[in-house]
Coordinates of C-alpha atoms in Angstrom, one line a residue:
X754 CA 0.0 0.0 0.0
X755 CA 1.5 3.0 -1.1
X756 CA 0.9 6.4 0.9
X757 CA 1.1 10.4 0.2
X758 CA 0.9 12.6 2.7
X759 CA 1.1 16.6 2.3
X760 CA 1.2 19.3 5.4
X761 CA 0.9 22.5 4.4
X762 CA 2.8 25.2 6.5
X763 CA 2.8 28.8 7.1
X764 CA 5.8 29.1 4.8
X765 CA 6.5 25.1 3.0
X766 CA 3.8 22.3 2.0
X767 CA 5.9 19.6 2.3
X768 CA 4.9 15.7 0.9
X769 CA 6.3 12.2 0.7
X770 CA 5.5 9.0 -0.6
X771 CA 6.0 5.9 1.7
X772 CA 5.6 2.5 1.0
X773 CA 3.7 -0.5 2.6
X774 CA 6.9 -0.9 4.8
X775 CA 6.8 3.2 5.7
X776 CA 9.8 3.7 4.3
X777 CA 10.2 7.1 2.1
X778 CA 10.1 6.5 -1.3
X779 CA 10.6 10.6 -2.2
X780 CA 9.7 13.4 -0.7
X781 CA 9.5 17.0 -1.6
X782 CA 9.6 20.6 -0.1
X783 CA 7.8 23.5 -2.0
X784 CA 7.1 27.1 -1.5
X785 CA 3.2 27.5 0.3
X786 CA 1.3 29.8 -2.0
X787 CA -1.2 32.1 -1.6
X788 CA -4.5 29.8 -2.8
X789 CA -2.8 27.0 -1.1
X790 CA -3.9 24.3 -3.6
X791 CA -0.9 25.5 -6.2
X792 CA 1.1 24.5 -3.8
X793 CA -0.1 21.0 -2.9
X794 CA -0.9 20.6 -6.5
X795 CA 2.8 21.5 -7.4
X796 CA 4.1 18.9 -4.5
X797 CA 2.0 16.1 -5.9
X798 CA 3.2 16.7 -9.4
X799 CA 6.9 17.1 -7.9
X800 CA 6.6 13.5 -5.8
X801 CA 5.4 11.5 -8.8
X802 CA 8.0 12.6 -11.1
X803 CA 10.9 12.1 -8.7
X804 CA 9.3 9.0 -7.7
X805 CA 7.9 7.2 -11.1
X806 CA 5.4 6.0 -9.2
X807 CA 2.4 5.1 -11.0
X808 CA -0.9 7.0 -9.4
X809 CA -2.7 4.5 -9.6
X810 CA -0.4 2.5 -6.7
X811 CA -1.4 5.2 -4.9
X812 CA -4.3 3.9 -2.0
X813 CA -4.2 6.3 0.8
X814 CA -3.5 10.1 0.5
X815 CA -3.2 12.3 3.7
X816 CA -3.1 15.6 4.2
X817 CA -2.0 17.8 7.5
X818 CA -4.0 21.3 7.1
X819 CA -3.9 24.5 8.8
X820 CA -6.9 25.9 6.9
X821 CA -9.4 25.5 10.6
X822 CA -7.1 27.5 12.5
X823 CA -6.7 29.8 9.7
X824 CA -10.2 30.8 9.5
X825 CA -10.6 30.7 13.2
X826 CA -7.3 33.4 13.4
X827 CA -8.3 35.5 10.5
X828 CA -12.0 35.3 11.0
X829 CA -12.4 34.2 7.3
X830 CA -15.3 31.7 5.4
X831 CA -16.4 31.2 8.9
X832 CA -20.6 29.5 8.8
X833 CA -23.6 32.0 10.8
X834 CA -23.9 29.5 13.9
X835 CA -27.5 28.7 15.9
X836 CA -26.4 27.7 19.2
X837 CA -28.5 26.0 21.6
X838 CA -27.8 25.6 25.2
X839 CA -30.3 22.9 26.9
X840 CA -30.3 24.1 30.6
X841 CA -33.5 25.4 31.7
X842 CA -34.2 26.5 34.8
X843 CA -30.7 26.0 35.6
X844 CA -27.3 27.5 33.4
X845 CA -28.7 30.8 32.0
X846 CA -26.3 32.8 34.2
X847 CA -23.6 32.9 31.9
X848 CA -24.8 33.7 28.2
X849 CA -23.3 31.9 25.5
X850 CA -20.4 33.7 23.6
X851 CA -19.5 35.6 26.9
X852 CA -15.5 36.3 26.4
X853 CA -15.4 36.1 22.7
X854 CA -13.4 38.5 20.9
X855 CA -16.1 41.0 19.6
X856 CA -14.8 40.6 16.1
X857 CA -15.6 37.0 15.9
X858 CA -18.8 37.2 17.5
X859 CA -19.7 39.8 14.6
X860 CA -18.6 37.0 12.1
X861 CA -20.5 34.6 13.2
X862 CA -23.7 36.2 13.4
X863 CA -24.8 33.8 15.8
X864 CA -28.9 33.0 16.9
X865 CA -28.7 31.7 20.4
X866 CA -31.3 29.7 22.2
X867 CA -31.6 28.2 26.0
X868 CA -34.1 25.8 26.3
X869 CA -35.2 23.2 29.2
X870 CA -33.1 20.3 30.0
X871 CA -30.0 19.2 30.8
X872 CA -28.3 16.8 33.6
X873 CA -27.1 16.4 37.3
X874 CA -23.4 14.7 37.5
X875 CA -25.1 11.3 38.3
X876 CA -27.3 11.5 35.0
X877 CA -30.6 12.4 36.4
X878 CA -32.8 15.1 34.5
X879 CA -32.6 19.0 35.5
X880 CA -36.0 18.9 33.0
X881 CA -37.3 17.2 30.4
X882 CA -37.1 18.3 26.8
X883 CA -40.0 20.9 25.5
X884 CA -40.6 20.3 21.6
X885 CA -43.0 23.0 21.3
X886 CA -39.9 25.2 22.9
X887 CA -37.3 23.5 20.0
X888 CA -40.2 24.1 17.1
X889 CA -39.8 27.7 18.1
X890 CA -35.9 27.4 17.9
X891 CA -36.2 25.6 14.4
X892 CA -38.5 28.7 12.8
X893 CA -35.7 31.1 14.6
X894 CA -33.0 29.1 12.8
X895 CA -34.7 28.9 9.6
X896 CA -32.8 30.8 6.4
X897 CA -30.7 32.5 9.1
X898 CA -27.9 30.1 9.9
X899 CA -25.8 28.0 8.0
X900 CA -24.9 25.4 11.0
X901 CA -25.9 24.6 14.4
X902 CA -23.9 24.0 17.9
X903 CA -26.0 22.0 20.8
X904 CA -25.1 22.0 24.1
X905 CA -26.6 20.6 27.1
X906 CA -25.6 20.6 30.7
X907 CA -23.3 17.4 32.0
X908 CA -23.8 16.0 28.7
X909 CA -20.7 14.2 28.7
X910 CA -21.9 12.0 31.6
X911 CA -25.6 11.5 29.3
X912 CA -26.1 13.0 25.5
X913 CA -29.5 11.5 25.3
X914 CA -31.0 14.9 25.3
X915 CA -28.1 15.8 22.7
X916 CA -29.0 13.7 20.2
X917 CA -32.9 13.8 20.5
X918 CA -32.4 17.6 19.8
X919 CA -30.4 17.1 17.2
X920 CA -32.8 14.6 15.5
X921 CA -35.5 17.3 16.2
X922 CA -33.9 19.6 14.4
X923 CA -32.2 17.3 11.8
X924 CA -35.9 17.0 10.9
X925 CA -37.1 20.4 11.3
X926 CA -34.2 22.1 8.9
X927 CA -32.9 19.3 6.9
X928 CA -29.3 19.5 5.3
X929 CA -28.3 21.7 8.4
X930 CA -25.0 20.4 10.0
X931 CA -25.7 19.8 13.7
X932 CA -22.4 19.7 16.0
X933 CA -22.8 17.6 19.8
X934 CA -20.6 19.0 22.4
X935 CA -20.9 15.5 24.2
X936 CA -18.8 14.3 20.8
X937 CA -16.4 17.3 20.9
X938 CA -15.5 18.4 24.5
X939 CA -15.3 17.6 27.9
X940 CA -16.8 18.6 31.3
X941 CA -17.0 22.7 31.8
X942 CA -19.8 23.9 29.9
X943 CA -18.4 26.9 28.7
X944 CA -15.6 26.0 27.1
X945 CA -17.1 22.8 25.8
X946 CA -20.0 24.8 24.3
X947 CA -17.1 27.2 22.8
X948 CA -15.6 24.4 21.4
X949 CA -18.6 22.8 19.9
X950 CA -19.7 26.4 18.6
X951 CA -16.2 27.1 16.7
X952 CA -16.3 23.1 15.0
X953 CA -19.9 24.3 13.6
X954 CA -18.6 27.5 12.6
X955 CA -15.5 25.7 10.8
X956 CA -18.3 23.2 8.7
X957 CA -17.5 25.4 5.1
X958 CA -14.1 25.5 5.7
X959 CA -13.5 21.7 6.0
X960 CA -15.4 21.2 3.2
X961 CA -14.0 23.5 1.1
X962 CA -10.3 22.0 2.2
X963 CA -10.9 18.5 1.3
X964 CA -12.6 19.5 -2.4
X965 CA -9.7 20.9 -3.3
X966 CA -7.7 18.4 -1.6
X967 CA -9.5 16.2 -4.0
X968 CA -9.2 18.2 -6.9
X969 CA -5.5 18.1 -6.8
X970 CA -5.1 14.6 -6.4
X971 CA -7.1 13.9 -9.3
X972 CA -5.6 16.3 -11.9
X973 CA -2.7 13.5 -11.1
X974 CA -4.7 11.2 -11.6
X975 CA -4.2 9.7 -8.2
X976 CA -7.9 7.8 -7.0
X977 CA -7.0 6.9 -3.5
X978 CA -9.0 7.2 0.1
X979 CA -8.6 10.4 1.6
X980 CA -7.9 11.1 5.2
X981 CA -6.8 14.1 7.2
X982 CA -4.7 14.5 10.0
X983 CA -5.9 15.0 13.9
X984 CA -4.3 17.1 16.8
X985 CA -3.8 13.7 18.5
X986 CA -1.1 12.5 16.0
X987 CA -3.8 10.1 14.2
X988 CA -6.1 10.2 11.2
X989 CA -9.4 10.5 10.6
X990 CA -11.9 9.8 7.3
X991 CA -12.8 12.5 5.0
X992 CA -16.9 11.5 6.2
X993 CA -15.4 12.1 9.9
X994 CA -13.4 15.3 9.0
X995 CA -16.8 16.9 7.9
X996 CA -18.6 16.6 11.3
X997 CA -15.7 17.1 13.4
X998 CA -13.2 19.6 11.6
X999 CA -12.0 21.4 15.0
X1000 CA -9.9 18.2 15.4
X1001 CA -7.6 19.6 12.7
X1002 CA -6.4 22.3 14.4
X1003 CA -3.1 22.2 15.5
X1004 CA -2.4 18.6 13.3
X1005 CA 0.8 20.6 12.0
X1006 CA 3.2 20.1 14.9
X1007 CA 1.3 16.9 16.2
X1008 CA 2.0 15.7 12.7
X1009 CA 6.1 16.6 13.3
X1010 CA 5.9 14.8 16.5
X1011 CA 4.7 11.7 15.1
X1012 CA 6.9 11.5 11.9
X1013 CA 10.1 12.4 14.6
X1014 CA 9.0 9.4 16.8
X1015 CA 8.7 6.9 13.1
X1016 CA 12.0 8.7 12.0
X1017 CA 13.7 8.2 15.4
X1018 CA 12.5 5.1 16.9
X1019 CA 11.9 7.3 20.2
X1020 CA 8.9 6.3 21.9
X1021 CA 10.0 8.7 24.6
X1022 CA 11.5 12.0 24.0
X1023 CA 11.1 16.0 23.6
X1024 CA 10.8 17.3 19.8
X1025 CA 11.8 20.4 18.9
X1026 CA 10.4 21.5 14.7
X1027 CA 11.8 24.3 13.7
X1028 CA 9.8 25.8 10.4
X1029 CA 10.4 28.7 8.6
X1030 CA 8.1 31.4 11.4
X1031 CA 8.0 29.0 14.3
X1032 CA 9.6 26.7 16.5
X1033 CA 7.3 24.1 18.3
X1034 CA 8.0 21.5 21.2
X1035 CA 6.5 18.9 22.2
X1036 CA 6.3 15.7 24.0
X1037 CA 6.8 12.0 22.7
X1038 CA 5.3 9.4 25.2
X1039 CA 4.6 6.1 24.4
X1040 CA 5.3 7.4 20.3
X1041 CA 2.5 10.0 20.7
X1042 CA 1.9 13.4 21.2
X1043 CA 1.6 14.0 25.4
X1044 CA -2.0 16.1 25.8
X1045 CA -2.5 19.0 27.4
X1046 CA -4.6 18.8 30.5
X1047 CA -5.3 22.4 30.5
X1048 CA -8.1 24.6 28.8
X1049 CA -7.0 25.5 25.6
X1050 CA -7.2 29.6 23.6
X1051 CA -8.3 29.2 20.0
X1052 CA -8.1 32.4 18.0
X1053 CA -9.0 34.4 21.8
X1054 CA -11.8 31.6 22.6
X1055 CA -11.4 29.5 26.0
X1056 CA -11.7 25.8 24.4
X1057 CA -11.5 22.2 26.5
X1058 CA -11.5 19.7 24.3
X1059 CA -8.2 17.5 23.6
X1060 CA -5.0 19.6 22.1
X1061 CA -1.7 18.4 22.2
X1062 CA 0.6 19.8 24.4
X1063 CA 2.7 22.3 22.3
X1064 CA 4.9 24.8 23.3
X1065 CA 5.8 27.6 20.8
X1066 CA 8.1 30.6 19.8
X1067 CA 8.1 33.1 17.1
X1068 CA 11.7 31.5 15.9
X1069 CA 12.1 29.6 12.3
X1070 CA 14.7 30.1 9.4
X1071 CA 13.0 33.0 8.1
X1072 CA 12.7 34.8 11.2
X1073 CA 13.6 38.4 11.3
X1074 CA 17.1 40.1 13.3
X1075 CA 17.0 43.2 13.9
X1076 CA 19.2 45.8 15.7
X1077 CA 17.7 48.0 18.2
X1078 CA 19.6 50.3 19.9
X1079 CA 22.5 48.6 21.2
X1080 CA 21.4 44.8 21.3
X1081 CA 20.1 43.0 18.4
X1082 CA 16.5 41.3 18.7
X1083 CA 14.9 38.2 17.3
X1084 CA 11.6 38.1 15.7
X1085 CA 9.1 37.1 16.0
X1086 CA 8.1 38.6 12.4
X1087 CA 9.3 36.3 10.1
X1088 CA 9.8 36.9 5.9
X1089 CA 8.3 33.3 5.8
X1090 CA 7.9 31.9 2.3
X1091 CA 10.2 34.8 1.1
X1092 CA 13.2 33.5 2.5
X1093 CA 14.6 33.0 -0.6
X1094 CA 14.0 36.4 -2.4
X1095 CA 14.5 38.5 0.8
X1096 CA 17.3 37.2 3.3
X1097 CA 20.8 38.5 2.6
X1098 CA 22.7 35.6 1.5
X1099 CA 20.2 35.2 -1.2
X1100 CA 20.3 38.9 -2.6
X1101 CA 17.4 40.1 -0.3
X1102 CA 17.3 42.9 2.1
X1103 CA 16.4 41.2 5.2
X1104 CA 18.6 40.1 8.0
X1105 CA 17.0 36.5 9.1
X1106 CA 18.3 33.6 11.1
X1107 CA 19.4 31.7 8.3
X1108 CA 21.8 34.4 7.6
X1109 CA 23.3 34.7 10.6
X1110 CA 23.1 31.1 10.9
X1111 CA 25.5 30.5 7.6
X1112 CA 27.7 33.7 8.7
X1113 CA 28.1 32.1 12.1
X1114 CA 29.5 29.1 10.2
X1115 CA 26.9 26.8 11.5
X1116 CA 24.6 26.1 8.2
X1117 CA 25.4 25.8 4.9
X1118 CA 22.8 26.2 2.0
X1119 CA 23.3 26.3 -2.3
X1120 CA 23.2 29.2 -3.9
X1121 CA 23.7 31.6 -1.0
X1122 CA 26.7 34.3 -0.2
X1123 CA 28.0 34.5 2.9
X1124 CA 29.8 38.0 1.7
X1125 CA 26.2 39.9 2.6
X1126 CA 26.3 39.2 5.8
X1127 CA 30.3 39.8 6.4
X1128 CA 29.4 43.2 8.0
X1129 CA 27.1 41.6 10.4
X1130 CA 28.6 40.0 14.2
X1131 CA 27.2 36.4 13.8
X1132 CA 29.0 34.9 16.4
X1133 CA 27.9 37.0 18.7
X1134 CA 24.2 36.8 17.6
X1135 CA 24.0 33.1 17.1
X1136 CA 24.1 32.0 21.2
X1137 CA 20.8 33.5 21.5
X1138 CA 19.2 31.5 18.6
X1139 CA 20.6 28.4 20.6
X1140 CA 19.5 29.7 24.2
X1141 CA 15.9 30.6 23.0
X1142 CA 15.7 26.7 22.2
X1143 CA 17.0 25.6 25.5
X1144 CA 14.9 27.2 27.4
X1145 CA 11.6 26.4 25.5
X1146 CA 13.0 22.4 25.9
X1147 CA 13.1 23.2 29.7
X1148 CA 9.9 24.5 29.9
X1149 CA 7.9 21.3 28.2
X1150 CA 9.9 19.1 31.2
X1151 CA 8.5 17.6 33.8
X1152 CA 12.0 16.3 35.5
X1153 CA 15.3 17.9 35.6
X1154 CA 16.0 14.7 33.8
X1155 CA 18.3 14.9 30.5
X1156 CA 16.3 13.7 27.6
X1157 CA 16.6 12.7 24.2
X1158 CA 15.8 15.6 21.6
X1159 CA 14.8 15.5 18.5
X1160 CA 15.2 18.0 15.7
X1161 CA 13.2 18.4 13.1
X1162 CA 11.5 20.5 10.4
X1163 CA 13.3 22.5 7.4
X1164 CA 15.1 24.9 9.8
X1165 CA 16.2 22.1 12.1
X1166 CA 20.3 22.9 10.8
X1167 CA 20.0 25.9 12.4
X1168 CA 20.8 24.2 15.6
X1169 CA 24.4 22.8 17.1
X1170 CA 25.0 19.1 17.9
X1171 CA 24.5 19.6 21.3
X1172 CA 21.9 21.1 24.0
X1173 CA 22.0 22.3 27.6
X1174 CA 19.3 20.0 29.3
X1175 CA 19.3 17.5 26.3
X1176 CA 20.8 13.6 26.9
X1177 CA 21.6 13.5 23.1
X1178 CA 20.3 15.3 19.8
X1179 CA 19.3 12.8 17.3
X1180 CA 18.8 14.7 13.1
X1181 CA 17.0 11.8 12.3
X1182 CA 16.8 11.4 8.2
X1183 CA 13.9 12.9 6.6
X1184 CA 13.8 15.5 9.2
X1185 CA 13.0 18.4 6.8
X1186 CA 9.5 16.5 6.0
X1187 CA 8.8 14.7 9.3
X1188 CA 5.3 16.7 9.4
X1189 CA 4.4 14.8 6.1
X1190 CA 5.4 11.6 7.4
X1191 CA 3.4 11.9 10.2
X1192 CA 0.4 12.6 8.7
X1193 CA 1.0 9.8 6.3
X1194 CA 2.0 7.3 8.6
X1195 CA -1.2 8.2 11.2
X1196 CA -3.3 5.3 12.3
X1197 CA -7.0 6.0 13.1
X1198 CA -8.4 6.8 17.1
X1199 CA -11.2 6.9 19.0
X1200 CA -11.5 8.5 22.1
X1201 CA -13.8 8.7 25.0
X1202 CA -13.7 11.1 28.2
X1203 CA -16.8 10.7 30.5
X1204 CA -18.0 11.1 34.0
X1205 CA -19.1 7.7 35.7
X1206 CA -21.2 7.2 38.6
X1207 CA -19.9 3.8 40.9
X1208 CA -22.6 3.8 42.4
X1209 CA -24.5 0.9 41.2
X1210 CA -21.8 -0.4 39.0
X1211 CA -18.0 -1.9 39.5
X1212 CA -14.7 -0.1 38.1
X1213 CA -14.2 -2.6 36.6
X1214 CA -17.4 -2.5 34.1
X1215 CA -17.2 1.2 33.7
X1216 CA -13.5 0.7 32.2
X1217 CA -14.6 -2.1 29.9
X1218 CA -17.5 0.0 28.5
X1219 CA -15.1 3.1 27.9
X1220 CA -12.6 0.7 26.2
X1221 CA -15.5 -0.8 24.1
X1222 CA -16.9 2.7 23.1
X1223 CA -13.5 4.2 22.2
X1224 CA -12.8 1.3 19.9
X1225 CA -16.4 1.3 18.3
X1226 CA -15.3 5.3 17.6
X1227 CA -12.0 4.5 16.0
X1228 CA -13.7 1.8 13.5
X1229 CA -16.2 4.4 12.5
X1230 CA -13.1 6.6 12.0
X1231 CA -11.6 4.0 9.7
X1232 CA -9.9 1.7 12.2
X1233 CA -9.2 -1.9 11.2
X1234 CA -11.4 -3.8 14.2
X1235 CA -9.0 -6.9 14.1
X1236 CA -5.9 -4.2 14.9
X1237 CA -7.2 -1.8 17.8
X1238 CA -4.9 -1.3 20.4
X1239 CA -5.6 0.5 23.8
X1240 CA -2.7 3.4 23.8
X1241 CA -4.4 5.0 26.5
X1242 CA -6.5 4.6 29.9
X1243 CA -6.3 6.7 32.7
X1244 CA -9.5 7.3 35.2
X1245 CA -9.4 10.1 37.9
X1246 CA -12.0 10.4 41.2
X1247 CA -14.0 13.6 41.1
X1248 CA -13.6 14.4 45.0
X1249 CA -15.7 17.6 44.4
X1250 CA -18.5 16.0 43.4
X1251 CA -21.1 14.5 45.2
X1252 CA -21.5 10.6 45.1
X1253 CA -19.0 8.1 43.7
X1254 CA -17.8 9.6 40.3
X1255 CA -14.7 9.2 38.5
X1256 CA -13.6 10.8 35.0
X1257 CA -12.6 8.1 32.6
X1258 CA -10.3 8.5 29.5
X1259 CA -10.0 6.5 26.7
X1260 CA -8.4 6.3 23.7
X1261 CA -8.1 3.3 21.2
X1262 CA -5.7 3.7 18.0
X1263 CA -4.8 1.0 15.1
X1264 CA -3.7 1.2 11.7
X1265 CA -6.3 2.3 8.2
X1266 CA -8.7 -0.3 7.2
X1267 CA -8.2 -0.1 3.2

């Protein structure tokens, strides 16, 4: 089975081809461009014709997209949301969209609606659902929004009330996509309504990704399954992808992570992908990305549902060095997918990394001049590049434990052989197009995080029915059943709440049923 995967950066969309052994079999760096589909299109021709492989080999084609955050960030192609909120008479205090940046509250031109319903902790009803109150909803919604966000009150512990709304309304405004927070977040209303509200908002945008996505492919004439990456280093189904496309956002490092742990053959270690604008670390365990357990900003909105645990900093291979007054300063603007026509060593008229870099004596790249930069104290400039990187490494620790680093990404040879608080830095091969790998190599998940009640039941029957639902998720995903394995299981007791309740989380991962 032979595999493509793209990613498509702020500055490179890089692709490979592997083989049914996931080994590269080519792999190619281009320029992003502005419609973004040149660019992949441009890859995919580039990969063939180094390759010779026939398209038709071609069964599985991946692709690693910033396009959600994108529209989140610039506000752009973003659908009019209804949000309902079932919580009557309880959970009207807070209104939803409280906190939101006014900007995208404008874009959205939301219709919000609170109706009865909702749950205890233990599952019992606040109220029962009120159809008349949902018909009124549906003539609200009508013609005025493109998508809808439901949200109900301890949801994650029952949906029930979830899913007969959506049903109600699935009938009342047919064609409408209807997003269920119980599928999307965890407990915390707020942020999981937030969450569920931007993954309705995104339903155009996915859409309009994986069209193209398709378009390009078959202008090669490549007629393979398509599959997009996730924030939790695995894969999902293009039929998935459309009901859940918040699960894209942040894929791009998570898909670095995961090629550096194939590349490296360390299930345990801190990976550091430096890019052209940005430097991101994060942290292997058990060959995965390590998940934040905190509540999560997208685009200025308070989110809690699962991100990778990524630290960032505005420093890549095109970022811009400056002087000001007596010291010189590092970004975090960045001349991106310029590099080439505007750092000094090319010709330009910028003064990035990658020239200081090469004056410095620690990079060496075709086609440049290290005259333009003669003028310019290197040395003395490139410690801070390193010490920037050590400290972001520290702060992803847990231990004052050496570990194993791994560089990556195309401006990973701006780095030295060796790191304060690093056991060893391993350049695996590849390491330019590690993001591609990883979102070709991604196998499919399911996940489940849910509040139990032990009160009439054992542990030991609550875990088995997590297990069992997170591994019914990941064969809808596109999981091959007779390959799930459990890669995670961790339950927590809820001391704050009332009764016997623990938080269980699940997730199940194995390779693409094709």
């Amino acid at each position: 089975m032979i595999r493509l995967g793209i990613d498509v950066g702020g500055t490179n969309t890089d692709g490979v081809i592997l083989n049914s052994e996931n080994k590269v079999l080519g792999s190619s760096k281009t320029a992003t461009t502005k419609d973004i589909f040149t660019g992949i299109q441009k890859t995919i021709k580039t990969l063939m014709e180094s390759t010779k492989i026939n398209a038709a080999e071609i069964k599985v084609a991946t692709l690693g997209t910033t396009h959600c955050t994108n529209a989140i960030v610039e506000r752009k192609a973003l659908n009019k949301v209804g949000i309902v909120r079932i919580c009557l008479p309880s959970g009207s205090t807070v209104p939803p969209l409280l906190g939101w940046p006014d900007d995208l509250v404008v874009k959205l031109e939301a219709i919000t609606a609170l109706v009865h319903g909702g749950y205890e902790f233990n599952g019992s009803p606040i109220s029962q659902l009120d159809f008349d109150e949902l018909k009124q909803v549906a003539e609200q919604f009508r013609g005025k929004v493109d998508s809808i966000a439901v949200s109900g009150v301890f949801s994650p512990v029952l949906g029930d009330q979830e899913k007969e709304v959506a049903a109600f309304l699935g009938k009342e405004l047919p064609g409408t996509p209807i997003s269920l927070s119980s599928e999307i977040g965890t407990i915390g209303l707020i942020e999981r309504e937030n969450a569920t509200i931007l993954n309705a908002a995104l339903m155009s945008t996915i859409s309009h990704v994986t069209k193209g996505f398709e378009r390009a492919l078959n202008d090669e004439g490549v007629n393979a399954s398509i599959y997009l990456g996730q924030n939790d280093g695995t894969l999902m189904t293009n039929n998935f992808a459309q009901k859940y496309p918040i699960f894209t956002i942040a894929c791009g490092p998570t898909n670095s992570i995961r090629g550096a742990a194939h590349l490296s053959q360390e299930p345990n270690a801190i990976v550091v992908d430096i890019g052209g604008t940005t430097t991101d670390i994060g942290v292997l365990s058990n060959s995965f990305p390590r998940q934040t357990s905190l509540a999560v900003e997208v685009g200025g909105v308070r989110t809690n549902y699962r991100m990778p645990d990524i630290y960032s900093i505005g420093f890549g291979g095109g970022t811009r060095v400056y002087l000001e007054g007596d010291s010189w300063k590092i970004g975090p603007e960045s001349v991106g997918y310029q590099l080439t026509e505007k750092a000094l060593v090319f010709g330009g008229d910028e003064l990035t990394t990658t020239d200081v870099a090469i004056g410095a004596g620690y990079m060496e790249i075709e086609n440049t001049d290290v005259s333009h930069v003669a003028d310019i104290p290197c040395d003395k400039i490139y410690p801070d590049f390193v010490t920037m990187v050590e400290h972001a490494i520290d702060r992803m620790k847990t231990s004052a434990e050496d570990l194993p680093v791994v560089l990556v990404g195309g401006g990973a040879a701006l780095m030295p052989e060796s790191l304060k608080g690093a056991s060893r830095v391993i350049r695996p091969s590849h390491a330019s197009v590690a993001n591609a790998i990883g979102a070709a190599l991604g196998d499919i998940s399911g996940t489940v995080e849910r509040i139990y009640t032990l009160e009439n039941r054992s542990h030991h029957e609550i875990l088995e029915e997590a297990k069992t639902e997170a591994i019914q998720t990941a064969i809808e995903a596109g999981a091959n059943p007779a390959k799930i394995d459990i890669i995670q299981l961790e339950d927590f007791p809820l001391a704050y709440l009332p009764g016997n309740a623990i938080l269980v989380r699940v997730k199940a991962a194995g390779p693409l049923l094709v």
